[in-house]
């Protein structure tokens, strides 16, 4: 079965809203001008959140693992970046934005600019630490996919969470 | 490297199996068993803090929205002067609305169900209607499972409501020993209880940031679970 993010051919942005109303935003973005909302009752929504659960549960830590950016990957290429912007929610909690994509998908050339563009659109500010961390991810994503695959195999590691 | 992970995992499972095997004779008789536990509620109600307390941890100062469903297994048994219990599995689910189906699945699977309510927001009609909706769906699920299971007069699952932020609620001045009853009799809570029908609901009130209050909550939960 083809991985979700690869099938969607783009990046999926998922985040809870800042007002703690229980709403979430789930956007499939493919370029600077186009975003498609994956609605709550769309079957893709369930697929997105279960894929996020699966990667957070079984994903291997890869490239960055800082308090503000965590990157987890599965061997099928599904990858989850959990970014903690400076912007807090209405109760003063950290409000992470999750970015789901496939590391083997094509079209990563403008990946970082695209990500920044859409995170700004959802009114979240990124710290300098976040910007530095995602540049590290970007550097690897620009490599040919066989090199990325090798990188994942060699440098990702399983985390022993509590 | 992957190969070391695999060996490491195998060794962990192997040692956990033998540890359980040799310790089970002592522990099962002493610990109150809570079995599988699922926790849910609207965002920012204190679900993760409650889970942290159940796991025997003291909540930290920095708070973060929960981003994924987390399952805690092999949880160490908790022992103190007041209680002694063990949880087999504990599930934390983000409070966003698109997680309702995940919650309802856990309602079907787990033996102990905790729905967390922020008492300080109960006067807000919009908030209360969201809680009513969630509780209504939870009760529907329990009743449907009960009927589908054909269990006759067997014990129907109960829903425990954990009322948090007691210190910021309209009942902050009520004596701790009376708070649960006073809240249960309040208009705000009655509107929630209306959805319960045949399903039993129990309300607990707590200030999770206060050690004494949190310990009392756990003691009450254990007493109710084993009675």
GROMACS .gro file of N, CA and C in nm, chain A residues 14 16-17 20-24 40 45 49-50 52-53 56 60 75 82 89 91-96 98 153-154 157-158 160 162, chain B residues 1-2 5 8-9 12 42-45 55 57 62-72 94-99 102 121 130:
model
  192
   14UNK      N    1  -0.099   1.972   1.015
   14UNK     CA    2  -0.207   1.939   1.109
   14UNK      C    3  -0.178   2.009   1.242
   16UNK      N    4  -0.389   2.170   1.623
   16UNK     CA    5  -0.508   2.213   1.697
   16UNK      C    6  -0.512   2.365   1.694
   17UNK      N    7  -0.632   2.419   1.696
   17UNK     CA    8  -0.644   2.565   1.693
   17UNK      C    9  -0.598   2.622   1.827
   20UNK      N   10  -0.841   2.649   2.175
   20UNK     CA   11  -0.879   2.530   2.252
   20UNK      C   12  -1.028   2.495   2.240
   21UNK      N   13  -1.082   2.521   2.122
   21UNK     CA   14  -1.223   2.493   2.099
   21UNK      C   15  -1.247   2.346   2.062
   22UNK      N   16  -1.141   2.275   2.035
   22UNK     CA   17  -1.154   2.136   1.989
   22UNK      C   18  -1.141   2.126   1.838
   23UNK      N   19  -1.137   2.241   1.771
   23UNK     CA   20  -1.119   2.240   1.625
   23UNK      C   21  -0.973   2.212   1.591
   24UNK      N   22  -0.954   2.160   1.473
   24UNK     CA   23  -0.818   2.138   1.424
   24UNK      C   24  -0.812   2.189   1.282
   40UNK      N   25  -1.319   1.731   0.856
   40UNK     CA   26  -1.329   1.640   0.970
   40UNK      C   27  -1.390   1.504   0.933
   45UNK      N   28  -0.897   1.239   0.668
   45UNK     CA   29  -0.866   1.299   0.798
   45UNK      C   30  -0.829   1.189   0.898
   49UNK      N   31  -0.466   1.135   1.094
   49UNK     CA   32  -0.440   1.132   1.239
   49UNK      C   33  -0.388   0.994   1.283
   50UNK      N   34  -0.434   0.889   1.214
   50UNK     CA   35  -0.382   0.757   1.252
   50UNK      C   36  -0.238   0.738   1.205
   52UNK      N   37  -0.028   0.988   1.193
   52UNK     CA   38   0.049   1.065   1.292
   52UNK      C   39   0.071   0.980   1.418
   53UNK      N   40  -0.036   0.914   1.463
   53UNK     CA   41  -0.023   0.827   1.581
   53UNK      C   42   0.082   0.718   1.557
   56UNK      N   43   0.434   0.867   1.554
   56UNK     CA   44   0.478   0.908   1.690
   56UNK      C   45   0.506   0.786   1.776
   60UNK      N   46   1.112   0.639   1.398
   60UNK     CA   47   1.250   0.648   1.447
   60UNK      C   48   1.296   0.793   1.442
   75UNK      N   49   1.041   0.346   0.790
   75UNK     CA   50   1.122   0.301   0.677
   75UNK      C   51   1.048   0.316   0.543
   82UNK      N   52   0.741   1.751   1.409
   82UNK     CA   53   0.659   1.819   1.510
   82UNK      C   54   0.732   1.947   1.549
   89UNK      N   55  -0.104   2.872   2.285
   89UNK     CA   56  -0.250   2.868   2.273
   89UNK      C   57  -0.314   2.960   2.379
   91UNK      N   58  -0.445   2.916   2.652
   91UNK     CA   59  -0.413   2.889   2.793
   91UNK      C   60  -0.264   2.897   2.822
   92UNK      N   61  -0.188   2.943   2.723
   92UNK     CA   62  -0.044   2.956   2.743
   92UNK      C   63   0.033   2.827   2.726
   93UNK      N   64  -0.029   2.730   2.656
   93UNK     CA   65   0.042   2.604   2.633
   93UNK      C   66   0.114   2.610   2.499
   94UNK      N   67   0.221   2.530   2.488
   94UNK     CA   68   0.283   2.513   2.357
   94UNK      C   69   0.182   2.450   2.263
   95UNK      N   70   0.180   2.497   2.140
   95UNK     CA   71   0.082   2.447   2.044
   95UNK      C   72   0.154   2.396   1.919
   96UNK      N   73   0.199   2.270   1.922
   96UNK     CA   74   0.279   2.220   1.810
   96UNK      C   75   0.201   2.213   1.678
   98UNK      N   76   0.210   1.993   1.327
   98UNK     CA   77   0.269   1.869   1.276
   98UNK      C   78   0.269   1.870   1.123
  153UNK      N   79   1.815   0.463   0.693
  153UNK     CA   80   1.855   0.333   0.749
  153UNK      C   81   1.974   0.349   0.845
  154UNK      N   82   2.071   0.431   0.804
  154UNK     CA   83   2.194   0.442   0.884
  154UNK      C   84   2.182   0.533   1.005
  157UNK      N   85   1.721   0.641   1.452
  157UNK     CA   86   1.735   0.550   1.567
  157UNK      C   87   1.605   0.544   1.646
  158UNK      N   88   1.585   0.428   1.702
  158UNK     CA   89   1.463   0.409   1.780
  158UNK      C   90   1.482   0.476   1.916
  160UNK      N   91   1.379   0.525   2.309
  160UNK     CA   92   1.316   0.454   2.422
  160UNK      C   93   1.240   0.557   2.503
  162UNK      N   94   0.932   0.690   2.762
  162UNK     CA   95   0.885   0.635   2.890
  162UNK      C   96   0.755   0.560   2.869
  163UNK      N   97   2.174   0.154   1.559
  163UNK     CA   98   2.158   0.066   1.442
  163UNK      C   99   2.039  -0.026   1.465
  164UNK      N  100   1.968  -0.059   1.356
  164UNK     CA  101   1.846  -0.139   1.370
  164UNK      C  102   1.867  -0.271   1.442
  167UNK      N  103   1.865  -0.240   1.805
  167UNK     CA  104   1.730  -0.211   1.854
  167UNK      C  105   1.653  -0.342   1.871
  170UNK      N  106   1.781  -0.538   2.153
  170UNK     CA  107   1.742  -0.466   2.275
  170UNK      C  108   1.596  -0.490   2.307
  171UNK      N  109   1.511  -0.481   2.205
  171UNK     CA  110   1.367  -0.502   2.226
  171UNK      C  111   1.339  -0.643   2.275
  174UNK      N  112   1.436  -0.677   2.630
  174UNK     CA  113   1.340  -0.611   2.719
  174UNK      C  114   1.218  -0.698   2.740
  204UNK      N  115  -1.256   1.755   2.661
  204UNK     CA  116  -1.230   1.869   2.574
  204UNK      C  117  -1.084   1.915   2.591
  205UNK      N  118  -1.032   1.995   2.498
  205UNK     CA  119  -0.893   2.041   2.511
  205UNK      C  120  -0.870   2.123   2.639
  206UNK      N  121  -0.750   2.112   2.690
  206UNK     CA  122  -0.705   2.191   2.805
  206UNK      C  123  -0.792   2.171   2.929
  207UNK      N  124  -0.828   2.046   2.955
  207UNK     CA  125  -0.905   2.017   3.077
  207UNK      C  126  -0.816   1.954   3.183
  217UNK      N  127   0.014   0.784   3.675
  217UNK     CA  128   0.140   0.713   3.655
  217UNK      C  129   0.240   0.741   3.767
  219UNK      N  130   0.357   1.040   3.859
  219UNK     CA  131   0.448   1.152   3.833
  219UNK      C  132   0.388   1.284   3.883
  224UNK      N  133   0.578   2.335   3.238
  224UNK     CA  134   0.555   2.363   3.097
  224UNK      C  135   0.448   2.272   3.041
  225UNK      N  136   0.350   2.330   2.975
  225UNK     CA  137   0.239   2.250   2.922
  225UNK      C  138   0.238   2.258   2.770
  226UNK      N  139   0.203   2.146   2.711
  226UNK     CA  140   0.199   2.137   2.565
  226UNK      C  141   0.072   2.064   2.524
  227UNK      N  142   0.009   2.109   2.418
  227UNK     CA  143  -0.107   2.037   2.365
  227UNK      C  144  -0.064   1.893   2.331
  228UNK      N  145  -0.150   1.798   2.361
  228UNK     CA  146  -0.119   1.659   2.324
  228UNK      C  147  -0.141   1.643   2.174
  229UNK      N  148  -0.043   1.585   2.106
  229UNK     CA  149  -0.050   1.581   1.960
  229UNK      C  150  -0.088   1.446   1.903
  230UNK      N  151  -0.079   1.341   1.984
  230UNK     CA  152  -0.115   1.210   1.929
  230UNK      C  153  -0.167   1.120   2.041
  231UNK      N  154  -0.229   1.010   1.998
  231UNK     CA  155  -0.279   0.912   2.094
  231UNK      C  156  -0.158   0.840   2.153
  232UNK      N  157  -0.151   0.840   2.286
  232UNK     CA  158  -0.037   0.776   2.350
  232UNK      C  159  -0.086   0.660   2.436
  233UNK      N  160  -0.021   0.547   2.420
  233UNK     CA  161  -0.058   0.429   2.498
  233UNK      C  162   0.057   0.396   2.592
  234UNK      N  163   0.028   0.392   2.720
  234UNK     CA  164   0.130   0.356   2.819
  234UNK      C  165   0.104   0.213   2.864
  256UNK      N  166  -0.571   1.308   2.235
  256UNK     CA  167  -0.587   1.453   2.225
  256UNK      C  168  -0.734   1.492   2.233
  257UNK      N  169  -0.760   1.612   2.284
  257UNK     CA  170  -0.900   1.652   2.308
  257UNK      C  171  -0.971   1.711   2.187
  258UNK      N  172  -0.910   1.705   2.070
  258UNK     CA  173  -0.974   1.766   1.954
  258UNK      C  174  -1.095   1.683   1.910
  259UNK      N  175  -1.189   1.752   1.843
  259UNK     CA  176  -1.316   1.688   1.809
  259UNK      C  177  -1.300   1.571   1.712
  260UNK      N  178  -1.197   1.578   1.626
  260UNK     CA  179  -1.180   1.469   1.530
  260UNK      C  180  -1.126   1.341   1.596
  261UNK      N  181  -1.109   1.344   1.728
  261UNK     CA  182  -1.064   1.225   1.800
  261UNK      C  183  -1.181   1.151   1.866
  264UNK      N  184  -1.189   0.780   1.806
  264UNK     CA  185  -1.082   0.710   1.879
  264UNK      C  186  -1.125   0.686   2.023
  283UNK      N  187  -1.510   2.595   3.375
  283UNK     CA  188  -1.577   2.639   3.251
  283UNK      C  189  -1.723   2.593   3.245
  292UNK      N  190  -2.074   2.115   2.452
  292UNK     CA  191  -1.973   2.022   2.395
  292UNK      C  192  -1.956   1.901   2.486
   0.00000   0.00000   0.00000
